[in-house]
CSV table of C-alpha atoms in Angstrom, one decimal:
chain,number,residue,atom,x,y,z
A,1,MET,CA,124.4,50.6,61.9
A,2,ARG,CA,127.4,48.3,61.2
A,3,ILE,CA,128.0,47.5,57.5
A,4,PRO,CA,128.1,43.8,56.7
A,5,GLU,CA,131.5,42.3,56.1
A,6,PHE,CA,130.6,41.1,52.6
A,7,LEU,CA,129.8,44.6,51.5
A,8,TYR,CA,133.2,45.8,52.8
A,9,SER,CA,134.8,43.0,50.7
A,10,ILE,CA,132.9,44.2,47.6
A,11,TYR,CA,134.0,47.8,48.3
A,12,GLU,CA,137.6,46.7,48.8
A,13,ARG,CA,137.7,45.0,45.5
A,14,ARG,CA,136.2,48.0,43.7
A,15,LEU,CA,138.7,50.3,45.4
A,16,ALA,CA,141.6,48.0,44.3
A,17,ARG,CA,140.4,48.1,40.7
A,18,GLU,CA,140.3,51.9,40.7
A,19,ILE,CA,144.0,52.2,41.6
A,20,ASP,CA,146.2,52.6,38.5
A,21,PRO,CA,149.0,50.0,39.0
A,22,ASP,CA,151.4,52.3,37.1
A,23,ARG,CA,150.8,55.1,39.7
A,24,ARG,CA,151.3,53.2,42.9
A,25,PRO,CA,153.8,54.6,45.4
A,26,CYS,CA,157.1,52.9,45.9
A,27,HIS,CA,157.7,54.2,49.4
A,28,VAL,CA,154.9,54.8,51.9
A,29,GLY,CA,155.4,56.3,55.4
A,30,ILE,CA,152.8,55.8,58.1
A,31,ILE,CA,152.4,57.8,61.3
A,32,LEU,CA,150.8,55.3,63.6
A,33,ASP,CA,148.7,57.8,65.6
A,34,GLY,CA,145.6,57.4,67.9
A,35,ASN,CA,146.3,54.3,70.0
A,36,ARG,CA,145.7,56.1,73.3
A,37,ARG,CA,142.6,57.9,72.1
A,38,TRP,CA,141.2,54.7,70.7
A,39,ALA,CA,141.6,53.0,74.1
A,40,LYS,CA,140.2,56.0,76.0
A,41,GLU,CA,137.0,56.0,73.9
A,42,LEU,CA,136.5,52.3,74.8
A,43,GLY,CA,137.2,53.0,78.5
A,44,SER,CA,140.5,51.0,78.3
A,45,SER,CA,144.1,51.7,79.4
A,46,ALA,CA,146.7,53.3,77.2
A,47,SER,CA,148.6,50.0,77.3
A,48,THR,CA,145.6,48.2,75.8
A,49,GLY,CA,145.6,50.8,72.9
A,50,HIS,CA,149.4,50.3,72.3
A,51,ARG,CA,149.0,46.5,72.3
A,52,LYS,CA,146.0,46.7,69.9
A,53,GLY,CA,148.0,49.0,67.6
A,54,ALA,CA,151.0,46.8,67.7
A,55,ASP,CA,148.9,43.7,66.9
A,56,HIS,CA,147.6,45.6,63.8
A,57,VAL,CA,151.0,46.3,62.3
A,58,ARG,CA,151.6,42.9,60.7
A,59,GLU,CA,148.2,42.9,59.1
A,60,VAL,CA,148.7,46.4,57.6
A,61,LEU,CA,152.1,45.4,56.2
A,62,GLY,CA,150.5,42.5,54.5
A,63,TRP,CA,148.0,44.8,52.8
A,64,CYS,CA,150.9,47.1,51.7
A,65,GLU,CA,152.7,44.2,50.2
A,66,GLU,CA,149.6,43.0,48.4
A,67,ALA,CA,149.3,46.6,47.0
A,68,GLY,CA,152.8,46.4,45.5
A,69,ILE,CA,154.5,48.8,47.8
A,70,GLN,CA,158.2,48.2,48.1
A,71,ILE,CA,159.2,50.2,51.2
A,72,VAL,CA,157.1,51.1,54.2
A,73,THR,CA,158.3,53.3,57.0
A,74,LEU,CA,156.4,53.0,60.3
A,75,TRP,CA,156.9,55.8,63.0
A,76,MET,CA,156.5,53.9,66.2
A,77,LEU,CA,158.3,56.0,68.8
A,78,SER,CA,159.3,59.7,68.4
A,79,THR,CA,161.9,61.6,70.4
A,80,ASP,CA,159.0,63.6,71.9
A,81,ASN,CA,157.4,60.3,73.1
A,82,LEU,CA,160.5,59.8,75.4
A,83,ASN,CA,159.0,62.5,77.7
A,84,ARG,CA,156.1,60.2,78.6
A,85,SER,CA,155.9,58.7,82.1
A,86,PRO,CA,158.5,56.1,82.8
A,87,GLY,CA,155.9,53.4,83.3
A,88,GLU,CA,154.1,54.0,80.1
A,89,LEU,CA,157.4,54.4,78.2
A,90,ALA,CA,158.8,51.2,79.5
A,91,GLU,CA,155.7,49.3,78.6
A,92,LEU,CA,155.6,50.9,75.1
A,93,MET,CA,159.2,49.9,74.5
A,94,GLU,CA,158.5,46.3,75.4
A,95,ILE,CA,155.5,46.3,73.0
A,96,ILE,CA,157.6,47.7,70.2
A,97,ALA,CA,160.5,45.3,70.8
A,98,ASP,CA,158.0,42.3,70.8
A,99,THR,CA,156.4,43.6,67.6
A,100,VAL,CA,159.7,44.2,65.7
A,101,GLU,CA,161.0,40.7,66.7
A,102,ASP,CA,157.7,39.2,65.5
A,103,LEU,CA,158.0,41.0,62.2
A,104,GLY,CA,161.6,39.8,61.8
A,105,ALA,CA,160.8,36.3,62.7
A,106,THR,CA,158.5,35.9,59.7
A,107,GLY,CA,161.5,36.3,57.3
A,108,ASN,CA,159.0,38.0,54.9
A,109,TRP,CA,160.4,41.5,55.1
A,110,THR,CA,163.7,43.2,55.4
A,111,ILE,CA,163.7,45.1,58.7
A,112,ARG,CA,165.6,48.3,59.1
A,113,ILE,CA,165.7,50.4,62.2
A,114,ILE,CA,165.9,54.2,61.7
A,115,GLY,CA,166.3,56.6,64.6
A,116,ASP,CA,168.9,57.3,67.3
A,117,LEU,CA,169.2,54.1,69.4
A,118,LYS,CA,171.7,55.8,71.6
A,119,LEU,CA,168.7,57.5,73.2
A,120,MET,CA,167.2,54.1,74.1
A,121,PRO,CA,167.9,51.7,77.0
A,122,GLU,CA,170.7,49.3,75.9
A,123,GLU,CA,168.6,46.1,76.3
A,124,PHE,CA,165.8,47.5,74.1
A,125,ALA,CA,168.3,48.8,71.5
A,126,ALA,CA,170.1,45.4,71.4
A,127,ARG,CA,166.8,43.6,70.6
A,128,LEU,CA,166.1,45.9,67.7
A,129,ARG,CA,169.6,45.6,66.3
A,130,ALA,CA,169.5,41.8,66.5
A,131,THR,CA,166.3,41.8,64.5
A,132,GLU,CA,167.7,44.2,62.0
A,133,GLU,CA,170.7,41.8,61.4
A,134,ARG,CA,168.5,38.9,60.5
A,135,ALA,CA,168.3,38.2,56.8
A,136,GLY,CA,164.9,39.1,55.3
A,137,ALA,CA,163.4,39.2,51.8
A,138,GLY,CA,160.7,41.1,50.1
A,139,MET,CA,159.4,44.5,51.1
A,140,THR,CA,161.6,46.7,53.2
A,141,VAL,CA,160.1,47.8,56.5
A,142,ASN,CA,161.7,50.8,58.2
A,143,ILE,CA,160.9,51.0,61.9
A,144,ALA,CA,161.3,54.6,63.2
A,145,VAL,CA,162.2,54.5,66.9
A,146,GLY,CA,163.8,57.3,68.9
A,147,TYR,CA,163.1,59.3,65.7
A,148,GLY,CA,162.5,63.0,65.2
A,149,GLY,CA,163.0,64.9,62.0
A,150,ARG,CA,165.1,67.7,63.4
A,151,HIS,CA,167.2,65.2,65.4
A,152,GLU,CA,167.8,63.1,62.2
A,153,ILE,CA,169.1,66.2,60.3
A,154,THR,CA,171.3,67.3,63.2
A,155,ASP,CA,172.6,63.7,63.5
A,156,ALA,CA,173.4,63.6,59.8
A,157,VAL,CA,175.3,66.9,59.8
A,158,ARG,CA,177.2,66.0,62.9
A,159,THR,CA,178.2,62.6,61.4
A,160,TYR,CA,179.3,64.3,58.2
A,161,LEU,CA,181.4,66.9,60.0
A,162,ARG,CA,183.1,64.3,62.1
A,163,GLU,CA,184.0,62.2,59.1
A,164,ARG,CA,185.5,65.2,57.3
A,165,ALA,CA,187.4,66.2,60.4
A,166,GLU,CA,188.9,62.7,60.7
A,167,GLU,CA,189.9,63.0,57.0
A,168,GLY,CA,191.8,66.2,57.9
A,169,ALA,CA,189.5,68.7,56.1
A,170,THR,CA,189.6,72.3,57.3
A,171,LEU,CA,186.5,74.2,58.3
A,172,ASP,CA,186.7,76.3,55.1
A,173,GLU,CA,186.9,73.2,53.0
A,174,VAL,CA,183.9,71.6,54.6
A,175,ALA,CA,181.9,74.9,54.3
A,176,ASP,CA,182.7,75.0,50.5
A,177,GLU,CA,181.8,71.4,49.8
A,178,ILE,CA,178.8,70.7,51.9
A,179,ASN,CA,175.6,70.2,49.9
A,180,ILE,CA,172.3,68.5,49.8
A,181,GLY,CA,173.8,65.2,48.5
A,182,ALA,CA,176.4,65.1,51.3
A,183,ILE,CA,173.7,65.4,54.0
A,184,THR,CA,171.4,63.0,52.3
A,185,GLU,CA,174.1,60.3,52.3
A,186,HIS,CA,174.1,60.6,56.1
A,187,MET,CA,170.4,60.4,56.8
A,188,TYR,CA,168.9,57.3,58.4
A,189,THR,CA,167.2,56.4,55.1
A,190,LYS,CA,170.4,56.7,53.0
A,191,GLY,CA,170.2,54.5,49.9
A,192,GLN,CA,166.4,54.6,49.8
A,193,PRO,CA,164.1,56.7,47.6
A,194,ASP,CA,162.2,59.5,49.4
A,195,PRO,CA,158.6,58.6,50.5
A,196,ASP,CA,156.0,59.1,47.8
A,197,LEU,CA,153.2,59.1,50.2
A,198,ILE,CA,152.8,59.8,54.0
A,199,ILE,CA,149.6,58.6,55.7
A,200,ARG,CA,148.7,59.8,59.2
A,201,THR,CA,145.9,58.2,61.1
A,202,SER,CA,143.7,59.6,63.9
A,203,GLY,CA,142.6,62.8,62.0
A,204,GLU,CA,145.5,64.9,63.1
A,205,GLN,CA,146.6,67.1,60.1
A,206,ARG,CA,150.3,67.8,60.8
A,207,MET,CA,153.6,66.0,60.2
A,208,SER,CA,155.0,66.5,63.7
A,209,GLY,CA,158.5,66.4,62.2
A,210,PHE,CA,158.3,63.1,60.5
A,211,MET,CA,160.9,62.7,57.7
A,212,LEU,CA,161.4,66.4,57.4
A,213,TRP,CA,164.4,66.1,55.0
A,214,GLN,CA,162.8,63.4,52.8
A,215,THR,CA,159.3,64.8,52.3
A,216,VAL,CA,159.9,67.9,50.2
A,217,HIS,CA,157.8,66.5,47.3
A,218,THR,CA,155.9,63.8,49.2
A,219,GLU,CA,152.1,63.6,49.0
A,220,LEU,CA,150.2,63.7,52.3
A,221,TYR,CA,147.0,61.8,53.3
A,222,PHE,CA,145.2,62.3,56.6
A,223,CYS,CA,142.9,59.5,57.7
A,224,GLU,CA,140.2,59.9,60.4
A,225,ALA,CA,140.5,56.4,61.7
A,226,TYR,CA,142.7,55.8,64.8
A,227,TRP,CA,145.6,53.4,64.1
A,228,PRO,CA,144.0,50.3,65.8
A,229,ALA,CA,140.9,50.9,63.7
A,230,PHE,CA,142.7,51.5,60.4
A,231,ARG,CA,141.2,49.2,57.7
A,232,ARG,CA,142.3,47.9,54.4
A,233,THR,CA,139.7,50.2,52.8
A,234,ASP,CA,141.4,53.2,54.4
A,235,LEU,CA,144.7,52.2,52.9
A,236,LEU,CA,143.1,51.6,49.5
A,237,ARG,CA,141.5,55.0,49.6
A,238,ALA,CA,144.8,56.6,50.4
A,239,LEU,CA,146.4,54.8,47.4
A,240,ARG,CA,143.5,55.7,45.1
A,241,ASP,CA,143.8,59.4,46.2
A,242,TYR,CA,147.6,59.3,45.6
A,243,ALA,CA,147.2,57.7,42.1
A,244,ALA,CA,144.7,60.5,41.1
A,245,ARG,CA,147.1,63.3,42.0
A,246,GLU,CA,149.3,65.1,39.6
A,247,ARG,CA,152.8,65.2,41.2
A,248,ARG,CA,154.6,68.3,40.1
A,249,MET,CA,157.8,67.6,42.1
A,250,GLY,CA,158.3,71.4,42.5
A,251,ARG,CA,157.9,72.2,38.8
C-alpha cells in the first residue's frame, strides 16, 4: 500500500528535526547506483533508467543544499563503465553531458569535474570543461567522470613524478621527500576536505574504488533504494545516521 504524500511530508520534517545541525557533514559523496536495475524491474530500457537517474540529480542536489552540505561529489561514470557496449556508453555520455550542462546553467552551484577526461571522447570532454569554466556560486558539486580510485592515485603519483623530474630532482631526492601531503596535492579533489560521508544507493555494500585515497576516515551509508527512486527521506536518514555516529578519526 502506497503511503500518502502528506504522511511523507510529516516524516520528512520529523527527520530533519532529529539531525543535529552541528553534526552535519561538510562533504558528501554519492555513488549513483541502480539505474539499469530500476529500469529492468519496470520492463524499460537501460537508457530509460539512465535518463530517469539523470533527471533526479538536480532535485537531490537541492535537498543537499537545503541540508547545509557544502560539497557534494557525484560518481556518474567510472573507468570500469568504459567497458560497456559502445551504444550504451555513447548514450550514457550524452545524458551525462546534458545533465552537467543543465546544472551549470543554473548558476546555483560551482561545478568541478574530477576524473581523467583524457579517457573520454574529445567532444564530450570539451562540453564538461566548458561547464566547469562557468562561474558558479553556492555549493560545490564535483562530477566524477572517467573516475576510478586506483586510476586517480596512479595519476597523482605520475603527475608528481613528472613535476619533480622537470625541476631537476633526482630519483633518490624524490624517494626521500615523497609523502602523503605531496600525493594529496595532486589528487583530483586537491584543496577540498575529504568526504565526511559516502552514500551508495541500490543496496550494494561496497565502495568499488570510489575516492580510495580520501575515505580513510569517511563514514559509509548504504541505501536500499535505486538511484532513480532515492527520496529526500533516504537522504535525511543518512544524515541522521551520520550525526548519531561517534567519529574516531583513527584514534
